[in-house]
Coordinates of C-alpha atoms in Angstrom, one line a residue:
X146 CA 64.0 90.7 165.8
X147 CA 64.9 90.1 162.6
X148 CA 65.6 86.1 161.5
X149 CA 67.9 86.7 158.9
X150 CA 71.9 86.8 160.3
X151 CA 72.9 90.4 162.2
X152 CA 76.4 90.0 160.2
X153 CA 74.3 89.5 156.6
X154 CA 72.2 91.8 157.2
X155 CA 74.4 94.8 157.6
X156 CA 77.6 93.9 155.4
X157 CA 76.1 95.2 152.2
X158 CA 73.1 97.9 153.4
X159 CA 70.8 99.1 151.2
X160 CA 70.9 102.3 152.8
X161 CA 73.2 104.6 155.9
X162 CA 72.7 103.1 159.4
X163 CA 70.5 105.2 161.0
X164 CA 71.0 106.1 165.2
X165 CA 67.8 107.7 166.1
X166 CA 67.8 110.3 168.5
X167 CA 65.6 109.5 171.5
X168 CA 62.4 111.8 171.9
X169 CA 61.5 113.5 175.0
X170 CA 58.0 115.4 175.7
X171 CA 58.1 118.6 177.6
X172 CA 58.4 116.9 181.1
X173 CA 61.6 115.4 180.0
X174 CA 59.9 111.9 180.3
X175 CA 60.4 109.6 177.2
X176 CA 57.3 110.0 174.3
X177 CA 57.4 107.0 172.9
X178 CA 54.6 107.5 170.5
X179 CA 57.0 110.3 168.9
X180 CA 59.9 107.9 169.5
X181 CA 58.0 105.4 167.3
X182 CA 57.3 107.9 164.8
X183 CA 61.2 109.0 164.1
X184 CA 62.1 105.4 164.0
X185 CA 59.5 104.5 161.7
X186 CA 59.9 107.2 159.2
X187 CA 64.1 106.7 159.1
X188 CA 63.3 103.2 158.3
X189 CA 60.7 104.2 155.2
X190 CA 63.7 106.4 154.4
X191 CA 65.7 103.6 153.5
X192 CA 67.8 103.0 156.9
X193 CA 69.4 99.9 156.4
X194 CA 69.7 99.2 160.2
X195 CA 68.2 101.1 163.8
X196 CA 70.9 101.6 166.4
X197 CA 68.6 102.5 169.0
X198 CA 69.7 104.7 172.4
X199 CA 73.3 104.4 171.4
X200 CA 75.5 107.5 171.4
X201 CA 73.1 110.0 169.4
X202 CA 70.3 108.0 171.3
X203 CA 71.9 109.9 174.8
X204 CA 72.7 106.3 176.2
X205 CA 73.8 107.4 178.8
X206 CA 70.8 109.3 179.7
X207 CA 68.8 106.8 179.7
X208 CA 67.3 104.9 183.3
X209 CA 67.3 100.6 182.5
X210 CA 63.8 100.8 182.2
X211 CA 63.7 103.5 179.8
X212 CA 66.5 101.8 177.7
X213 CA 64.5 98.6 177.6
X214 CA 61.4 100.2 176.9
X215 CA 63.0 102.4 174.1
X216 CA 64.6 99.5 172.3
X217 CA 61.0 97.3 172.6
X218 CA 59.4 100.9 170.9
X219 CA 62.3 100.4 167.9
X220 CA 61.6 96.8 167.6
X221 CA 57.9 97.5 167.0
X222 CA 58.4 100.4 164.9
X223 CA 60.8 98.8 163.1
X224 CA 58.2 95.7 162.4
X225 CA 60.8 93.4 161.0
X226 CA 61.9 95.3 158.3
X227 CA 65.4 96.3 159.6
X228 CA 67.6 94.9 162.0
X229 CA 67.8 96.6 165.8
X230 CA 70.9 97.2 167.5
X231 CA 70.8 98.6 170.7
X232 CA 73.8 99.8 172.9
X233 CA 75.2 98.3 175.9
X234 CA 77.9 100.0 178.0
X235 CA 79.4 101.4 181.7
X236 CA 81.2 98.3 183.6
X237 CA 81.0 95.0 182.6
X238 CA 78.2 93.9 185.1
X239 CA 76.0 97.0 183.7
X240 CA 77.1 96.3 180.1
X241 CA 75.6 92.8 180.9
X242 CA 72.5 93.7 182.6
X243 CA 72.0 96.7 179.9
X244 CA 73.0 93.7 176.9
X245 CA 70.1 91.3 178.5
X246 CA 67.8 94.3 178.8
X247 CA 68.2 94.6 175.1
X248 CA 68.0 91.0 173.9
X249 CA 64.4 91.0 176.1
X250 CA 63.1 93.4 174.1
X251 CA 63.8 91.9 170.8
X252 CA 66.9 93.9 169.6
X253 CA 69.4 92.0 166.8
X254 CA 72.5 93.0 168.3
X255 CA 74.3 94.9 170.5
X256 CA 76.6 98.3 169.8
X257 CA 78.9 97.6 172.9
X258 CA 80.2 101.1 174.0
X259 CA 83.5 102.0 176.0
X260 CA 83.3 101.1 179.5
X261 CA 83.0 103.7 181.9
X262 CA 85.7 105.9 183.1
X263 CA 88.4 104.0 183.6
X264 CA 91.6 103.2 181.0
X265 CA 91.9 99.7 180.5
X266 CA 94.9 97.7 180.1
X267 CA 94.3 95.6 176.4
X268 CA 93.9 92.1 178.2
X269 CA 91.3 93.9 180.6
X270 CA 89.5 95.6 177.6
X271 CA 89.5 91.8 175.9
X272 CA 88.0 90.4 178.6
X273 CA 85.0 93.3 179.2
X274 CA 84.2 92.3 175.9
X275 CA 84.1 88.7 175.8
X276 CA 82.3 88.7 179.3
X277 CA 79.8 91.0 177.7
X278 CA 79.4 88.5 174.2
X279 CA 78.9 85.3 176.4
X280 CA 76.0 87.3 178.6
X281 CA 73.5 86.9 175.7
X282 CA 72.8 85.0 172.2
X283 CA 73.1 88.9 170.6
X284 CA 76.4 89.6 168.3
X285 CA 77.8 92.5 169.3
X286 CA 79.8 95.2 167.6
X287 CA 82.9 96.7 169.5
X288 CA 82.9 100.8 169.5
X289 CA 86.5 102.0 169.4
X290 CA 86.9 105.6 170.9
X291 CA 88.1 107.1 174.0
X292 CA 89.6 105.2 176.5
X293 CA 88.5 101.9 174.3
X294 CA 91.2 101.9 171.8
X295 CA 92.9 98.7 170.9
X296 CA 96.2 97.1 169.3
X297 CA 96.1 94.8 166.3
X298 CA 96.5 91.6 168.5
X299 CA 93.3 92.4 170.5
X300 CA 91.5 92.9 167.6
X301 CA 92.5 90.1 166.0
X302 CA 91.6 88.2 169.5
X303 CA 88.1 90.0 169.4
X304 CA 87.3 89.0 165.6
X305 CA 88.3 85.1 166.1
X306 CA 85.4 85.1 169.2
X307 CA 82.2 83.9 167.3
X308 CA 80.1 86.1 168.8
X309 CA 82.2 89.3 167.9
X310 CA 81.3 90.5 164.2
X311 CA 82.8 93.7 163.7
X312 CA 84.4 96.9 165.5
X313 CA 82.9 100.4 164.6
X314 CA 85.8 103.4 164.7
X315 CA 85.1 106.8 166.9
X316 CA 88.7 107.2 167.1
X317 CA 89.8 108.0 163.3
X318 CA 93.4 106.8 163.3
X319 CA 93.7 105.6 159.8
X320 CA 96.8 104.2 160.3
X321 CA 96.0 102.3 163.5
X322 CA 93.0 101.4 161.3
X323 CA 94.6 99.8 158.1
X324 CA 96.9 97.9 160.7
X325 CA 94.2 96.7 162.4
X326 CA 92.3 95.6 159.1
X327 CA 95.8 94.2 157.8
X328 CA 96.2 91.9 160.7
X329 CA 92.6 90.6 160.8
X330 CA 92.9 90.0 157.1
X331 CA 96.2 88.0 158.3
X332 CA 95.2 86.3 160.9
X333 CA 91.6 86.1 161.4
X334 CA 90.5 85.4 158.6
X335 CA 87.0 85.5 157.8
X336 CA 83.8 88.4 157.3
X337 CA 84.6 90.5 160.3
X338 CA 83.2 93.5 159.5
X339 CA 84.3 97.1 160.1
X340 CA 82.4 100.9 160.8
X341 CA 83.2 104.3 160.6
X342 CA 81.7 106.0 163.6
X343 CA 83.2 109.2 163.7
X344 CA 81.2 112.1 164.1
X345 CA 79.5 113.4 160.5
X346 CA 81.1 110.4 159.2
X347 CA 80.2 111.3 155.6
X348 CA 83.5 113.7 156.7
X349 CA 85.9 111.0 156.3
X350 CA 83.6 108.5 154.3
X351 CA 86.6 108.8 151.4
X352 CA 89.7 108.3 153.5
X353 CA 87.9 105.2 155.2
X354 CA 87.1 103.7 151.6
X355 CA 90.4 104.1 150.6
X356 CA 91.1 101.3 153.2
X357 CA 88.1 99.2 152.3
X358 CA 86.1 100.6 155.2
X359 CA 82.3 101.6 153.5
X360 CA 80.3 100.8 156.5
X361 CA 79.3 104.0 158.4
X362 CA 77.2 105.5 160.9
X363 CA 74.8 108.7 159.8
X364 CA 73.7 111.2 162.0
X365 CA 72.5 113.5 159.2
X366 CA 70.1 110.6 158.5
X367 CA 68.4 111.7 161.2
X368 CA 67.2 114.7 160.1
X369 CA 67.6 115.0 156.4
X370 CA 67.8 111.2 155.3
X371 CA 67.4 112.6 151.7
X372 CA 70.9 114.1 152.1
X373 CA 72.8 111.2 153.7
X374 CA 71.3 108.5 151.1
X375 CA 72.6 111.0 148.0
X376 CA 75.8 110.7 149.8
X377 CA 75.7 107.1 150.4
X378 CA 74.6 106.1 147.2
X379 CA 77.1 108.4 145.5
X380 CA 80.0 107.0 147.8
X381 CA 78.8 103.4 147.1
X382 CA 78.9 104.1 143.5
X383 CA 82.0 105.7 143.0
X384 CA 80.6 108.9 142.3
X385 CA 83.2 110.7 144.1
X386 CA 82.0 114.2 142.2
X387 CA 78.8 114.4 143.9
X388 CA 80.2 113.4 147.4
X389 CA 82.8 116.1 147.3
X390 CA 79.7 118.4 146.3
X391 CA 78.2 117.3 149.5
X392 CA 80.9 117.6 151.3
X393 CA 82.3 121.1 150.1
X394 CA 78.6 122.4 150.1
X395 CA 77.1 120.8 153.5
X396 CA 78.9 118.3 155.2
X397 CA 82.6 120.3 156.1
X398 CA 80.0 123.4 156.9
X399 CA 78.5 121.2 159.1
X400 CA 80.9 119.7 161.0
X401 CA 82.6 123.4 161.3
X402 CA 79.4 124.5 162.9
X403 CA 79.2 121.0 165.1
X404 CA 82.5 122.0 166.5
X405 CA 81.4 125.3 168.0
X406 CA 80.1 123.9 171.1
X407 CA 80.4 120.6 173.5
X408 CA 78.0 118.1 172.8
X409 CA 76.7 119.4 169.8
X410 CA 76.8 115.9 168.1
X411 CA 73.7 115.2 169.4
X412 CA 71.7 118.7 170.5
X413 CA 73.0 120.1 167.3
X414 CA 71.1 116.5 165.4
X415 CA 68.2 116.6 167.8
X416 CA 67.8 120.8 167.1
X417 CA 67.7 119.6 163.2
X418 CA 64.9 116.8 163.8
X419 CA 62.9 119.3 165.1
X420 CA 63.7 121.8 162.4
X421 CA 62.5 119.1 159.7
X422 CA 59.0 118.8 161.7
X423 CA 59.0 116.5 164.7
X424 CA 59.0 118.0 168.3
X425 CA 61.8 114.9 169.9
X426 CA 62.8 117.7 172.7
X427 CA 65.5 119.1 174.0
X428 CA 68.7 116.6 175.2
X429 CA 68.7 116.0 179.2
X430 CA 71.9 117.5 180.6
X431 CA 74.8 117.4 181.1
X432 CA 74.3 118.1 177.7
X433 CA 72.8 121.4 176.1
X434 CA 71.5 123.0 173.8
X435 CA 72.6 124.4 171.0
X436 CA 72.5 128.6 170.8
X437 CA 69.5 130.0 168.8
X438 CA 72.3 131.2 166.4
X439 CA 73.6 128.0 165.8
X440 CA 70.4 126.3 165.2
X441 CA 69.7 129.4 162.2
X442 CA 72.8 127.9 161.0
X443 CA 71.8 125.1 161.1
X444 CA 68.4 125.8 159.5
X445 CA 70.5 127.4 156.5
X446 CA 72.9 124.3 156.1
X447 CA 70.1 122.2 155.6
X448 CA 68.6 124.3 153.2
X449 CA 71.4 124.6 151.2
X450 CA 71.8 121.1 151.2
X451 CA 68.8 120.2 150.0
X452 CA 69.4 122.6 146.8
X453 CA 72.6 120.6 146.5
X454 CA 70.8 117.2 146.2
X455 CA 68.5 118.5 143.7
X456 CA 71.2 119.8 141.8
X457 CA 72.4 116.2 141.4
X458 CA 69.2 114.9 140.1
X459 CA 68.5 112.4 143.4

């Protein structure tokens, strides 16, 4: 655990916020040593925060043990250095258990994901996730997508709870979004802070700035963090030239090729950790893997990628 403030830490990074995939040895148990390793090296990379076992992190894969014991193996990797969020999700009595599972093992905060299943009414969703702030002394940071999408008004209810310091978008509703910031800014006033957590969210990273949104989550960091921290310090700088290089040269191609097959935001990011050097294994199902084609692809994108980042000097 970090001692400086969760909020202060991660409202100017120095760096993407990096979701680390969650390594797996040829049994399919966890390998933590490896685990360690990916952490560690995303955080020499210049990760400004670890969201461990979150959504790229196969959450829901993941037993309580091995949560608990994955976010302890980020906290020590981590040494300090970078703050640990950890996710917390399914119904609010697992959301709790999974939330004091993290703040035992030393995690900063808590990504609190949509609950399982079900569609919530907006006073039910703003109760899951007070219950699940009061459970612990962790902030938490409310993930909007799916069937966890909220109004304005419950936003605004969310950010006045003290415990509440921001809401990270998986929905990409920009209009919904600038309302939601507008009414905030309105009527709970303060440094609530706000995420873009849409797939490749380097995708959008422009549209979201536009409404004051600069926070983001970055799987690419995973497996070329030179790439994502070109973009981010060229989207941070107002060096739109070189982001729409990235984007037009890797990013769009990317996404293009994430599309072509179901959970290929994660087995498509774990396929390119292991094509930069680091055996993390394959994802536990229901996921897949991706096709031996598509990993080529992959293989190719990256390379050209990293021509494109030399091109720009980084």
């Amino acid at each position: 655990m970090t001692s400086a403030p969760l909020a202060d830490r991660l409202s100017v990074p120095s760096g993407p916020l990096f979701f680390p995939v969650t390594a797996y040895g040829p049994d399919g148990a966890l390998d933590l040593d490896t685990y360690r390793t990916h952490v560690r090296r995303g955080v020499e990379a210049g990760a400004a925060a670890v969201f461990a076992c979150c959504g790229t992190g196969e959450f829901h894969a993941l037993t309580p043990e091995e949560f608990e014991t994955c976010v302890a193996a980020a906290v020590e990797a981590t040494g300090g250095r970078v703050p640990v969020v950890a996710g917390a999700g399914y119904g609010t009595a697992l959301a709790v258990q999974y939330a004091r599972l993290a703040e035992r093992a030393g995690a900063d905060g808590l990504l609190a994901m949509p609950p399982y299943l079900v569609v919530a009414g907006q006073e039910g969703l703003l109760r899951h996730y007070t219950e699940l702030a009061e459970a612990t002394s962790l902030d938490i940071i409310v993930y909007q997508r799916d069937n966890a999408v909220f109004t304005p008004s419950t936003v605004v209810e969310l950010a006045r709870h003290p415990k509440v310091l921001g809401l990270k978008d998986g929905l990409g509703d920009l209009d919904l979004m600038q309302r939601i910031v507008s009414a905030v800014r309105a009527e709970a006033p303060g440094d609530f802070l706000y995420f873009n957590g849409l797939p490749t969210a380097e995708l959008t990273g422009l549209a979201y700035r536009g409404i004051g949104i600069t926070l983001y989550s970055s799987a690419v960091f995973c497996f070329a963090p030179d790439l994502a921290q070109a973009f981010h310090k060229a989207l941070n700088s107002g060096d739109d030239a070189t982001a729409n290089k990235l984007l037009d040269g890797f990013y769009r191609p990317l996404v293009e090729l994430r599309n072509q097959g179901r959970g290929y935001a994660v087995s498509l990011v774990k396929a390119g950790v292991r094509l930069r050097g680091l055996d993390v294994g394959e994802v536990r199902p229901p996921l897949q893997e991706p096709t031996e084609e598509h990993v080529k692809q992959l293989a190719e994108l990256i390379e050209r990628g990293q021509a494109l980042v030399e091109g720009t000097g980084e």
